[in-house]
mmCIF file of C-alpha atoms in Angstrom:
data_model
loop_
_atom_site.group_PDB
_atom_site.id
_atom_site.type_symbol
_atom_site.label_atom_id
_atom_site.label_comp_id
_atom_site.label_asym_id
_atom_site.label_seq_id
_atom_site.Cartn_x
_atom_site.Cartn_y
_atom_site.Cartn_z
ATOM 1 C CA MET A 1 162.583 117.401 -3.652
ATOM 2 C CA PRO A 2 160.922 119.025 -6.663
ATOM 3 C CA ARG A 3 157.946 121.248 -6.155
ATOM 4 C CA HIS A 4 154.717 119.699 -7.396
ATOM 5 C CA GLY A 5 151.220 121.070 -7.146
ATOM 6 C CA THR A 6 149.284 120.933 -3.921
ATOM 7 C CA TRP A 7 151.519 118.756 -1.755
ATOM 8 C CA VAL A 8 152.826 121.850 0.017
ATOM 9 C CA THR A 9 149.374 123.121 0.847
ATOM 10 C CA THR A 10 148.084 119.671 1.678
ATOM 11 C CA ALA A 11 150.491 119.605 4.562
ATOM 12 C CA LYS A 12 149.478 123.054 5.621
ATOM 13 C CA ILE A 13 145.783 122.254 5.671
ATOM 14 C CA ALA A 14 146.459 119.335 7.995
ATOM 15 C CA ALA A 15 148.158 121.779 10.356
ATOM 16 C CA SER A 16 145.333 124.286 10.079
ATOM 17 C CA VAL A 17 142.646 121.737 10.924
ATOM 18 C CA VAL A 18 144.656 120.752 13.969
ATOM 19 C CA ALA A 19 144.938 124.387 14.970
ATOM 20 C CA VAL A 20 141.227 124.154 15.586
ATOM 21 C CA LEU A 21 140.937 120.538 16.708
ATOM 22 C CA ALA A 22 144.101 119.877 18.675
ATOM 23 C CA VAL A 23 144.316 122.421 21.480
ATOM 24 C CA SER A 24 142.507 121.082 24.559
ATOM 25 C CA ALA A 25 141.429 122.206 28.003
ATOM 26 C CA THR A 26 144.832 121.553 29.539
ATOM 27 C CA ALA A 27 146.272 124.807 30.885
ATOM 28 C CA ILE A 28 149.470 125.980 29.211
ATOM 29 C CA ALA A 29 152.156 127.205 31.590
ATOM 30 C CA SER A 30 152.728 130.936 31.526
ATOM 31 C CA TYR A 31 156.178 130.673 29.981
ATOM 32 C CA ALA A 32 154.791 128.539 27.179
ATOM 33 C CA ALA A 33 151.902 130.956 26.604
ATOM 34 C CA ILE A 34 154.370 133.814 26.192
ATOM 35 C CA ASP A 35 156.355 131.770 23.699
ATOM 36 C CA LEU A 36 153.193 130.887 21.789
ATOM 37 C CA LEU A 37 152.111 134.516 21.626
ATOM 38 C CA ALA A 38 155.534 135.403 20.254
ATOM 39 C CA SER A 39 154.954 132.849 17.470
ATOM 40 C CA VAL A 40 151.733 134.451 16.233
ATOM 41 C CA LYS A 41 152.093 136.058 12.810
ATOM 42 C CA PRO A 42 150.497 139.371 11.719
ATOM 43 C CA ALA A 43 146.736 139.136 11.307
ATOM 44 C CA VAL A 44 144.609 139.189 8.164
ATOM 45 C CA LYS A 45 141.230 140.936 8.139
ATOM 46 C CA LEU A 46 138.212 139.219 6.530
ATOM 47 C CA GLU A 47 135.207 141.003 5.028
ATOM 48 C CA SER A 48 132.737 139.073 7.227
ATOM 49 C CA GLU A 49 135.034 139.101 10.216
ATOM 50 C CA GLN A 50 133.559 139.391 13.670
ATOM 51 C CA MET A 51 135.180 138.990 17.041
ATOM 52 C CA LEU A 52 134.157 135.704 18.583
ATOM 53 C CA GLU A 53 131.587 136.203 21.310
ATOM 54 C CA GLY A 54 130.777 133.712 24.022
ATOM 55 C CA VAL A 55 134.348 132.437 24.112
ATOM 56 C CA PRO A 56 135.476 132.187 27.747
ATOM 57 C CA ASP A 57 139.077 132.207 28.945
ATOM 58 C CA ILE A 58 138.687 128.531 29.835
ATOM 59 C CA GLY A 59 135.842 126.558 28.351
ATOM 60 C CA ALA A 60 134.088 125.806 25.101
ATOM 61 C CA MET A 61 132.714 128.560 22.937
ATOM 62 C CA GLU A 62 129.017 129.077 22.474
ATOM 63 C CA GLY A 63 127.319 128.572 19.136
ATOM 64 C CA GLY A 64 128.734 127.470 15.806
ATOM 65 C CA LEU A 65 131.561 128.621 13.603
ATOM 66 C CA ASN A 66 132.694 128.641 9.971
ATOM 67 C CA PHE A 67 136.458 128.726 9.419
ATOM 68 C CA VAL A 68 138.153 128.962 6.014
ATOM 69 C CA LEU A 69 141.445 127.058 5.900
ATOM 70 C CA VAL A 70 143.810 128.030 3.098
ATOM 71 C CA GLY A 71 147.182 126.567 2.191
ATOM 72 C CA SER A 72 149.386 128.499 -0.180
ATOM 73 C CA ASP A 73 152.096 127.101 -2.420
ATOM 74 C CA LYS A 74 154.573 129.746 -1.265
ATOM 75 C CA ARG A 75 158.048 128.278 -1.123
ATOM 76 C CA PRO A 76 160.024 128.757 2.096
ATOM 77 C CA GLU A 77 162.863 131.262 2.146
ATOM 78 C CA ASP A 78 165.430 128.543 2.853
ATOM 79 C CA GLY A 79 165.016 127.260 -0.701
ATOM 80 C CA ALA A 80 164.537 123.663 0.444
ATOM 81 C CA PHE A 81 161.760 123.137 -2.090
ATOM 82 C CA GLY A 82 162.853 125.364 -4.924
ATOM 83 C CA ASP A 83 163.946 128.940 -5.421
ATOM 84 C CA PRO A 84 161.325 131.276 -3.888
ATOM 85 C CA GLU A 85 162.391 133.965 -6.352
ATOM 86 C CA GLU A 86 161.017 131.840 -9.202
ATOM 87 C CA GLU A 87 157.444 132.054 -7.922
ATOM 88 C CA SER A 88 155.159 134.005 -10.213
ATOM 89 C CA ALA A 89 152.135 133.919 -7.901
ATOM 90 C CA VAL A 90 151.139 132.447 -4.542
ATOM 91 C CA LEU A 91 148.258 130.034 -5.113
ATOM 92 C CA ASN A 92 145.725 128.572 -2.680
ATOM 93 C CA ASP A 93 146.072 125.048 -3.987
ATOM 94 C CA VAL A 94 144.110 123.669 -1.016
ATOM 95 C CA THR A 95 141.002 125.360 0.379
ATOM 96 C CA MET A 96 138.758 123.910 3.094
ATOM 97 C CA LEU A 97 135.750 125.088 5.062
ATOM 98 C CA LEU A 98 135.407 123.903 8.663
ATOM 99 C CA HIS A 99 131.792 124.076 9.868
ATOM 100 C CA ILE A 100 131.030 123.583 13.579
ATOM 101 C CA SER A 101 127.321 123.216 14.290
ATOM 102 C CA GLN A 102 125.493 125.591 16.603
ATOM 103 C CA ASP A 103 124.770 122.826 19.132
ATOM 104 C CA HIS A 104 128.277 121.295 18.820
ATOM 105 C CA SER A 105 126.857 117.914 17.809
ATOM 106 C CA HIS A 106 128.499 117.644 14.381
ATOM 107 C CA VAL A 107 131.316 119.033 12.238
ATOM 108 C CA GLU A 108 131.801 119.184 8.473
ATOM 109 C CA VAL A 109 135.138 119.784 6.733
ATOM 110 C CA VAL A 110 134.559 120.549 3.047
ATOM 111 C CA SER A 111 137.442 120.358 0.546
ATOM 112 C CA PHE A 112 137.203 122.496 -2.601
ATOM 113 C CA PRO A 113 139.137 121.313 -5.703
ATOM 114 C CA ARG A 114 141.881 123.716 -6.713
ATOM 115 C CA ASP A 115 140.833 123.694 -10.395
ATOM 116 C CA MET A 116 137.159 124.431 -9.695
ATOM 117 C CA LEU A 117 135.826 127.370 -11.710
ATOM 118 C CA VAL A 118 134.254 130.006 -9.466
ATOM 119 C CA ASN A 119 132.922 133.531 -9.657
ATOM 120 C CA VAL A 120 134.915 135.908 -7.453
ATOM 121 C CA PRO A 121 133.062 138.831 -5.858
ATOM 122 C CA GLU A 122 134.413 142.365 -5.641
ATOM 123 C CA CYS A 123 137.177 142.294 -2.994
ATOM 124 C CA PRO A 124 139.256 144.893 -1.167
ATOM 125 C CA ASP A 125 142.732 145.231 -2.639
ATOM 126 C CA PRO A 126 145.104 143.776 0.008
ATOM 127 C CA ASP A 127 147.861 146.075 -1.277
ATOM 128 C CA ASP A 128 145.638 149.159 -0.995
ATOM 129 C CA PRO A 129 142.704 148.466 1.377
ATOM 130 C CA ALA A 130 141.564 152.098 1.343
ATOM 131 C CA GLY A 131 141.605 152.331 -2.440
ATOM 132 C CA ASP A 132 139.275 151.052 -5.120
ATOM 133 C CA PRO A 133 138.240 147.405 -4.693
ATOM 134 C CA LEU A 134 139.324 144.683 -7.043
ATOM 135 C CA PRO A 135 136.680 143.937 -9.698
ATOM 136 C CA GLU A 136 134.603 140.787 -9.927
ATOM 137 C CA LEU A 137 135.984 137.800 -11.791
ATOM 138 C CA TYR A 138 134.082 135.050 -13.583
ATOM 139 C CA ASP A 139 134.978 131.414 -14.288
ATOM 140 C CA THR A 140 138.284 131.732 -12.461
ATOM 141 C CA LYS A 141 140.131 128.749 -11.018
ATOM 142 C CA LEU A 142 139.772 128.760 -7.241
ATOM 143 C CA ASN A 143 143.492 128.376 -6.614
ATOM 144 C CA GLU A 144 144.153 131.751 -8.281
ATOM 145 C CA VAL A 145 142.027 133.743 -5.824
ATOM 146 C CA LEU A 146 144.641 134.037 -3.052
ATOM 147 C CA SER A 147 147.146 135.732 -5.347
ATOM 148 C CA TRP A 148 144.367 137.976 -6.684
ATOM 149 C CA GLY A 149 142.833 139.269 -3.471
ATOM 150 C CA GLY A 150 144.354 137.535 -0.450
ATOM 151 C CA LEU A 151 142.724 135.430 2.253
ATOM 152 C CA GLY A 152 139.770 137.794 2.589
ATOM 153 C CA CYS A 153 138.912 137.333 -1.074
ATOM 154 C CA VAL A 154 139.127 133.534 -0.756
ATOM 155 C CA ALA A 155 136.726 133.699 2.204
ATOM 156 C CA SER A 156 134.312 135.945 0.281
ATOM 157 C CA THR A 157 134.421 133.601 -2.710
ATOM 158 C CA ILE A 158 133.570 130.568 -0.565
ATOM 159 C CA GLU A 159 130.827 132.585 1.159
ATOM 160 C CA GLN A 160 129.281 133.407 -2.215
ATOM 161 C CA LEU A 161 129.645 129.800 -3.383
ATOM 162 C CA THR A 162 128.143 128.110 -0.301
ATOM 163 C CA GLY A 163 125.857 130.778 1.128
ATOM 164 C CA VAL A 164 127.356 130.641 4.634
ATOM 165 C CA GLN A 165 129.116 133.488 6.411
ATOM 166 C CA ILE A 166 132.790 132.966 7.277
ATOM 167 C CA PRO A 167 134.040 135.172 10.134
ATOM 168 C CA VAL A 168 137.472 133.602 10.706
ATOM 169 C CA GLY A 169 140.212 131.865 8.801
ATOM 170 C CA GLY A 170 143.897 131.297 8.308
ATOM 171 C CA ILE A 171 146.684 130.635 5.830
ATOM 172 C CA VAL A 172 148.992 127.766 6.676
ATOM 173 C CA GLU A 173 152.605 127.708 5.623
ATOM 174 C CA PHE A 174 154.952 125.049 4.417
ATOM 175 C CA TYR A 175 156.528 123.180 7.300
ATOM 176 C CA GLY A 176 153.410 122.827 9.465
ATOM 177 C CA VAL A 177 152.535 119.212 8.786
ATOM 178 C CA ALA A 178 156.079 117.943 9.338
ATOM 179 C CA ALA A 179 156.270 119.583 12.752
ATOM 180 C CA LEU A 180 152.682 118.679 13.600
ATOM 181 C CA SER A 181 152.876 115.024 12.666
ATOM 182 C CA SER A 182 156.028 114.736 14.762
ATOM 183 C CA ALA A 183 154.407 116.535 17.691
ATOM 184 C CA VAL A 184 151.569 113.997 17.874
ATOM 185 C CA GLY A 185 153.961 111.062 17.615
ATOM 186 C CA GLY A 186 153.128 110.231 14.002
ATOM 187 C CA VAL A 187 149.915 109.467 12.106
ATOM 188 C CA ASP A 188 148.898 105.944 11.067
ATOM 189 C CA VAL A 189 147.990 105.561 7.406
ATOM 190 C CA CYS A 190 146.732 102.447 5.647
ATOM 191 C CA VAL A 191 147.998 101.549 2.169
ATOM 192 C CA ALA A 192 145.932 99.037 0.173
ATOM 193 C CA GLU A 193 148.551 98.303 -2.497
ATOM 194 C CA PRO A 194 152.206 99.378 -2.743
ATOM 195 C CA ILE A 195 152.568 103.059 -3.670
ATOM 196 C CA SER A 196 155.457 104.033 -5.925
ATOM 197 C CA ASP A 197 155.654 107.683 -6.946
ATOM 198 C CA ASP A 198 158.901 108.966 -8.426
ATOM 199 C CA TYR A 199 157.543 112.515 -8.547
ATOM 200 C CA THR A 200 157.407 112.819 -4.769
ATOM 201 C CA GLY A 201 159.724 110.045 -3.661
ATOM 202 C CA THR A 202 156.840 108.232 -2.000
ATOM 203 C CA TYR A 203 157.424 104.478 -1.762
ATOM 204 C CA LEU A 204 155.212 102.577 0.668
ATOM 205 C CA ASP A 205 154.485 98.859 0.902
ATOM 206 C CA ALA A 206 150.939 97.660 1.483
ATOM 207 C CA GLY A 207 149.978 97.791 5.147
ATOM 208 C CA THR A 208 149.854 100.348 7.937
ATOM 209 C CA HIS A 209 152.579 102.962 8.307
ATOM 210 C CA THR A 210 153.146 105.541 11.038
ATOM 211 C CA LEU A 211 154.247 108.693 9.233
ATOM 212 C CA SER A 212 155.779 111.822 10.697
ATOM 213 C CA GLY A 213 157.891 114.732 9.518
ATOM 214 C CA MET A 214 158.962 114.636 5.886
ATOM 215 C CA GLU A 215 157.449 111.176 5.379
ATOM 216 C CA ALA A 216 154.050 112.649 6.142
ATOM 217 C CA LEU A 217 154.728 115.462 3.676
ATOM 218 C CA GLN A 218 155.612 112.994 0.954
ATOM 219 C CA PHE A 219 152.472 110.960 1.570
ATOM 220 C CA LEU A 220 150.290 114.053 1.363
ATOM 221 C CA ARG A 221 152.171 115.265 -1.661
ATOM 222 C CA THR A 222 151.577 112.206 -3.809
ATOM 223 C CA ARG A 223 149.085 112.547 -6.630
ATOM 224 C CA HIS A 224 150.448 110.258 -9.327
ATOM 225 C CA GLY A 225 150.803 107.460 -6.782
ATOM 226 C CA VAL A 226 147.169 107.192 -5.652
ATOM 227 C CA GLY A 227 143.670 106.866 -7.065
ATOM 228 C CA ASP A 228 143.294 108.021 -10.650
ATOM 229 C CA GLY A 229 146.358 110.271 -10.463
ATOM 230 C CA SER A 230 144.239 113.441 -10.282
ATOM 231 C CA ASP A 231 143.994 116.259 -7.766
ATOM 232 C CA LEU A 232 140.569 114.877 -6.815
ATOM 233 C CA GLY A 233 142.236 111.599 -5.859
ATOM 234 C CA ARG A 234 144.732 113.502 -3.784
ATOM 235 C CA ILE A 235 141.917 115.220 -1.869
ATOM 236 C CA SER A 236 140.559 111.792 -0.914
ATOM 237 C CA ASN A 237 144.040 110.811 0.268
ATOM 238 C CA GLN A 238 144.254 113.994 2.330
ATOM 239 C CA GLN A 239 140.907 113.265 3.970
ATOM 240 C CA THR A 240 142.076 109.788 4.942
ATOM 241 C CA PHE A 241 145.150 111.308 6.592
ATOM 242 C CA LEU A 242 143.113 113.954 8.438
ATOM 243 C CA ALA A 243 140.580 111.379 9.668
ATOM 244 C CA SER A 244 143.440 109.296 11.072
ATOM 245 C CA LEU A 245 144.957 112.411 12.617
ATOM 246 C CA MET A 246 141.667 113.189 14.350
ATOM 247 C CA ARG A 247 141.474 109.649 15.718
ATOM 248 C CA THR A 248 145.033 110.011 16.986
ATOM 249 C CA LEU A 249 144.198 113.241 18.759
ATOM 250 C CA GLN A 250 141.152 111.751 20.472
ATOM 251 C CA SER A 251 142.555 108.346 21.361
ATOM 252 C CA SER A 252 146.212 108.698 22.311
ATOM 253 C CA GLY A 253 145.937 111.149 25.184
ATOM 254 C CA THR A 254 147.359 113.924 23.027
ATOM 255 C CA LEU A 255 144.663 116.389 24.015
ATOM 256 C CA GLY A 256 145.503 115.897 27.678
ATOM 257 C CA ASP A 257 149.299 115.857 27.368
ATOM 258 C CA PRO A 258 150.737 119.329 28.119
ATOM 259 C CA VAL A 259 154.032 118.557 26.376
ATOM 260 C CA LYS A 260 152.396 117.366 23.157
ATOM 261 C CA LEU A 261 149.834 120.137 23.405
ATOM 262 C CA TYR A 262 152.525 122.777 23.577
ATOM 263 C CA SER A 263 154.424 121.211 20.652
ATOM 264 C CA ILE A 264 151.263 121.153 18.534
ATOM 265 C CA ALA A 265 150.325 124.731 19.390
ATOM 266 C CA LYS A 266 153.858 125.901 18.641
ATOM 267 C CA ALA A 267 153.899 124.097 15.285
ATOM 268 C CA VAL A 268 150.529 125.545 14.306
ATOM 269 C CA LEU A 269 151.092 129.142 15.370
ATOM 270 C CA SER A 270 154.552 129.219 13.819
ATOM 271 C CA ASN A 271 153.171 128.134 10.454
ATOM 272 C CA MET A 272 149.873 130.010 10.209
ATOM 273 C CA THR A 273 148.708 133.507 9.395
ATOM 274 C CA LEU A 274 145.394 133.893 11.240
ATOM 275 C CA SER A 275 142.563 136.358 10.842
ATOM 276 C CA THR A 276 142.300 139.096 13.458
ATOM 277 C CA ALA A 277 139.679 137.359 15.608
ATOM 278 C CA LEU A 278 142.003 134.399 16.213
ATOM 279 C CA GLN A 279 145.164 136.237 17.216
ATOM 280 C CA ASN A 280 144.686 135.216 20.848
ATOM 281 C CA PRO A 281 145.683 131.532 21.274
ATOM 282 C CA VAL A 282 143.007 131.243 23.983
ATOM 283 C CA GLN A 283 140.422 131.484 21.201
ATOM 284 C CA LEU A 284 141.891 128.335 19.649
ATOM 285 C CA VAL A 285 141.803 126.598 23.023
ATOM 286 C CA SER A 286 138.105 127.359 23.382
ATOM 287 C CA ILE A 287 137.280 126.258 19.843
ATOM 288 C CA ALA A 288 139.123 123.001 20.416
ATOM 289 C CA LYS A 289 137.291 122.381 23.701
ATOM 290 C CA THR A 290 134.097 122.616 21.715
ATOM 291 C CA LEU A 291 135.262 119.799 19.432
ATOM 292 C CA GLN A 292 137.189 117.422 21.630
ATOM 293 C CA ASP A 293 134.187 115.322 22.697
ATOM 294 C CA ILE A 294 132.300 115.206 19.378
ATOM 295 C CA ASP A 295 131.564 111.684 18.174
ATOM 296 C CA LEU A 296 134.083 110.781 15.466
ATOM 297 C CA SER A 297 131.252 109.480 13.312
ATOM 298 C CA LYS A 298 129.773 112.997 13.343
ATOM 299 C CA ILE A 299 132.945 114.602 11.950
ATOM 300 C CA ALA A 300 132.545 114.414 8.170
ATOM 301 C CA PHE A 301 135.196 115.142 5.548
ATOM 302 C CA VAL A 302 133.449 115.960 2.257
ATOM 303 C CA GLN A 303 134.744 116.777 -1.212
ATOM 304 C CA TYR A 304 132.738 119.579 -2.828
ATOM 305 C CA PRO A 305 130.877 117.875 -5.712
ATOM 306 C CA THR A 306 132.235 118.771 -9.139
ATOM 307 C CA ALA A 307 132.447 117.402 -12.655
ATOM 308 C CA TYR A 308 135.106 117.890 -15.312
ATOM 309 C CA THR A 309 134.638 120.451 -18.060
ATOM 310 C CA GLU A 310 135.116 119.476 -21.688
ATOM 311 C CA GLY A 311 138.772 118.736 -22.212
ATOM 312 C CA TYR A 312 139.309 118.024 -18.494
ATOM 313 C CA ALA A 313 141.045 121.388 -17.995
ATOM 314 C CA ALA A 314 138.941 122.313 -14.955
ATOM 315 C CA VAL A 315 135.967 121.226 -12.862
ATOM 316 C CA VAL A 316 132.635 122.900 -12.122
ATOM 317 C CA PRO A 317 130.106 122.321 -9.313
ATOM 318 C CA THR A 318 127.402 119.756 -10.010
ATOM 319 C CA ASP A 319 123.735 119.997 -9.038
ATOM 320 C CA SER A 320 124.631 118.083 -5.862
ATOM 321 C CA ALA A 321 126.532 121.136 -4.630
ATOM 322 C CA ALA A 322 123.184 122.814 -3.956
ATOM 323 C CA VAL A 323 122.246 119.951 -1.598
ATOM 324 C CA LEU A 324 125.493 120.325 0.350
ATOM 325 C CA ASN A 325 125.147 124.124 0.437
ATOM 326 C CA ALA A 326 121.600 123.853 1.790
ATOM 327 C CA ALA A 327 122.735 121.498 4.569
ATOM 328 C CA LEU A 328 125.511 123.885 5.596
ATOM 329 C CA GLN A 329 123.156 126.864 5.549
ATOM 330 C CA ALA A 330 120.567 125.000 7.642
ATOM 331 C CA ASP A 331 123.245 123.661 10.026
ATOM 332 C CA ARG A 332 122.262 120.057 9.284
ATOM 333 C CA PRO A 333 124.770 117.185 9.503
ATOM 334 C CA VAL A 334 125.617 115.385 6.288
ATOM 335 C CA ALA A 335 126.286 111.741 5.468
ATOM 336 C CA ILE A 336 127.938 110.090 2.483
ATOM 337 C CA ASP A 337 125.641 107.689 0.623
ATOM 338 C CA PRO A 338 127.048 104.223 1.454
ATOM 339 C CA ASN A 339 125.995 103.028 -2.001
ATOM 340 C CA ALA A 340 127.693 105.889 -3.830
ATOM 341 C CA THR A 341 129.627 104.554 -6.798
ATOM 342 C CA ALA A 342 131.982 107.536 -6.710
ATOM 343 C CA SER A 343 133.403 106.628 -3.314
ATOM 344 C CA THR A 344 136.006 104.224 -4.749
ATOM 345 C CA ASP A 345 137.039 106.320 -7.722
ATOM 346 C CA PHE A 346 139.183 108.894 -6.006
ATOM 347 C CA GLY A 347 142.073 107.381 -4.174
ATOM 348 C CA THR A 348 140.880 105.370 -1.150
ATOM 349 C CA VAL A 349 139.097 102.118 -0.315
ATOM 350 C CA THR A 350 137.539 100.802 2.869
ATOM 351 C CA ASP A 351 140.036 98.944 5.070
ATOM 352 C CA PRO A 352 138.684 95.368 5.255
ATOM 353 C CA ASN A 353 140.712 94.705 8.408
ATOM 354 C CA ALA A 354 139.693 97.838 10.277
ATOM 355 C CA GLN A 355 138.427 97.395 13.809
ATOM 356 C CA PRO A 356 135.536 99.575 14.990
ATOM 357 C CA VAL A 357 136.743 102.790 16.550
ATOM 358 C CA GLU A 358 136.400 102.466 20.300
ATOM 359 C CA PRO A 359 134.269 105.117 22.021
ATOM 360 C CA GLN A 360 136.130 107.755 23.975
ATOM 361 C CA PRO A 361 136.526 107.283 27.748
ATOM 362 C CA GLU A 362 134.099 109.430 29.611
ATOM 363 C CA THR A 363 135.414 112.737 30.826
ATOM 364 C CA PRO A 364 134.914 113.692 34.480
ATOM 365 C CA ALA A 365 132.096 115.958 33.385
ATOM 366 C CA ALA A 366 130.420 113.089 31.525
ATOM 367 C CA GLN A 367 130.628 110.920 34.651
ATOM 368 C CA ASP A 368 128.852 113.599 36.695
ATOM 369 C CA PRO A 369 125.105 112.815 36.725
ATOM 370 C CA SER A 370 124.362 116.523 37.095
ATOM 371 C CA ALA A 371 126.428 117.454 34.041
ATOM 372 C CA THR A 372 124.716 118.524 30.826
ATOM 373 C CA PRO A 373 124.750 115.554 28.420
ATOM 374 C CA ALA A 374 126.505 115.916 25.081
ATOM 375 C CA PRO A 375 124.103 117.031 22.347
ATOM 376 C CA GLU A 376 122.800 114.491 19.880
ATOM 377 C CA ALA A 377 123.129 115.364 16.206
ATOM 378 C CA PRO A 378 119.852 115.659 14.257
ATOM 379 C CA PRO A 379 119.189 113.235 11.393
ATOM 380 C CA ALA A 380 121.825 113.587 8.701
ATOM 381 C CA GLU A 381 121.243 114.810 5.161
ATOM 382 C CA VAL A 382 122.361 111.901 2.955
ATOM 383 C CA LEU A 383 124.273 113.481 0.081
ATOM 384 C CA PRO A 384 123.789 112.431 -3.552
ATOM 385 C CA GLY A 385 125.839 109.561 -4.913
ATOM 386 C CA ASP A 386 128.431 111.706 -6.702
ATOM 387 C CA VAL A 387 129.643 113.246 -3.430
ATOM 388 C CA THR A 388 132.753 111.610 -1.971
ATOM 389 C CA GLY A 389 134.107 111.705 1.567
ATOM 390 C CA GLN A 390 134.280 109.887 4.875
ATOM 391 C CA THR A 391 133.887 110.373 8.616
ATOM 392 C CA ALA A 392 136.697 110.527 11.157
ATOM 393 C CA ALA A 393 135.501 107.146 12.469
ATOM 394 C CA GLU A 394 136.109 105.399 9.135
ATOM 395 C CA VAL A 395 139.468 103.746 8.516
ATOM 396 C CA ARG A 396 140.202 103.912 4.806
ATOM 397 C CA CYS A 397 143.266 102.857 2.811
ATOM 398 C CA SER A 398 145.064 104.691 0.037
ATOM 399 C CA SER A 399 144.483 102.952 -3.264
ATOM 400 C CA ALA A 400 147.512 102.880 -5.545
ATOM 401 C CA ASN A 401 147.307 104.383 -9.015
ATOM 402 C CA GLU A 402 147.784 101.514 -11.459
ATOM 403 C CA GLY A 403 147.643 103.727 -14.502
#
């Protein structure tokens, strides 16, 4: 299949989110743990990196966390998606920030458009860390930052943009989503109208489809087939997929199935380059334990608010970005304005046939009267009407591009 834009990194971001969300409290057998450790790739150091404190060997971590998730467009060495020798630069075509609140009552996953113009701070040169730093850049497209200064520079750029410190992160590689979607038994996606995209080979009838492997890659790849045909529409499509993936993880017993758990962990660790603080898979287990019981309606997927520049060559943050930044800095949950006119412009529509998401069965700890009750999220900050997104509890359908 031809290479096209962010579809590669879209898949990788799905895998990276699951690296944090999917690993549960179930103990991994020692032989599997050894195999997982052997899968871990060399670490990347971040400027704001700090070793995670309050993370027990078994149990949820204490406090909150900000995690930058980067997917590069690097082609695999097997040449399945084009000649890797033809690459001129490795781009971060998908960049997300995962924010876990201090009290573990809410989570925000913020997607940043690849063509957003950003200012890049001075960054260490990944090819010569002890040498002179790389200079600042201005009005640079976000997806060029990875090739300029590596993962650490992407993290520093998002820190400067949002005002929150990012101690950990990872780069996800090509085949992650295919292996991941297969490991969980497939992900259900809703299609409002038939999708026909010759660019990616994505052809789906209206209705619900369970996608795994390369089918999932094709669905995440499509841009011309959904919404307004833009990268912003594709982000909305990605969020719909990730919300469904999160529902799958919480509802199908995946988090308590050692076989699926091992397959997911193997897929993630084999396709990610993690920052130093996350080299121990136990850290991922503890982070996931923090998230496994969070109300799906309190897990928000948000597109960073932007507007097109003159000529539609790039996008820039709108005034609404300051509202989102302030909520992240103050550790407040966010909510999409239900009356926002922008919500239907970028690739998805509400599923009219969706059934309410059933609440999770109580865990043994929740059934124990002496157990500490799950924290309740504070009142949400309702974002301005130009901010798009959804919660993990919402079932949305991909809207075909009729242009």
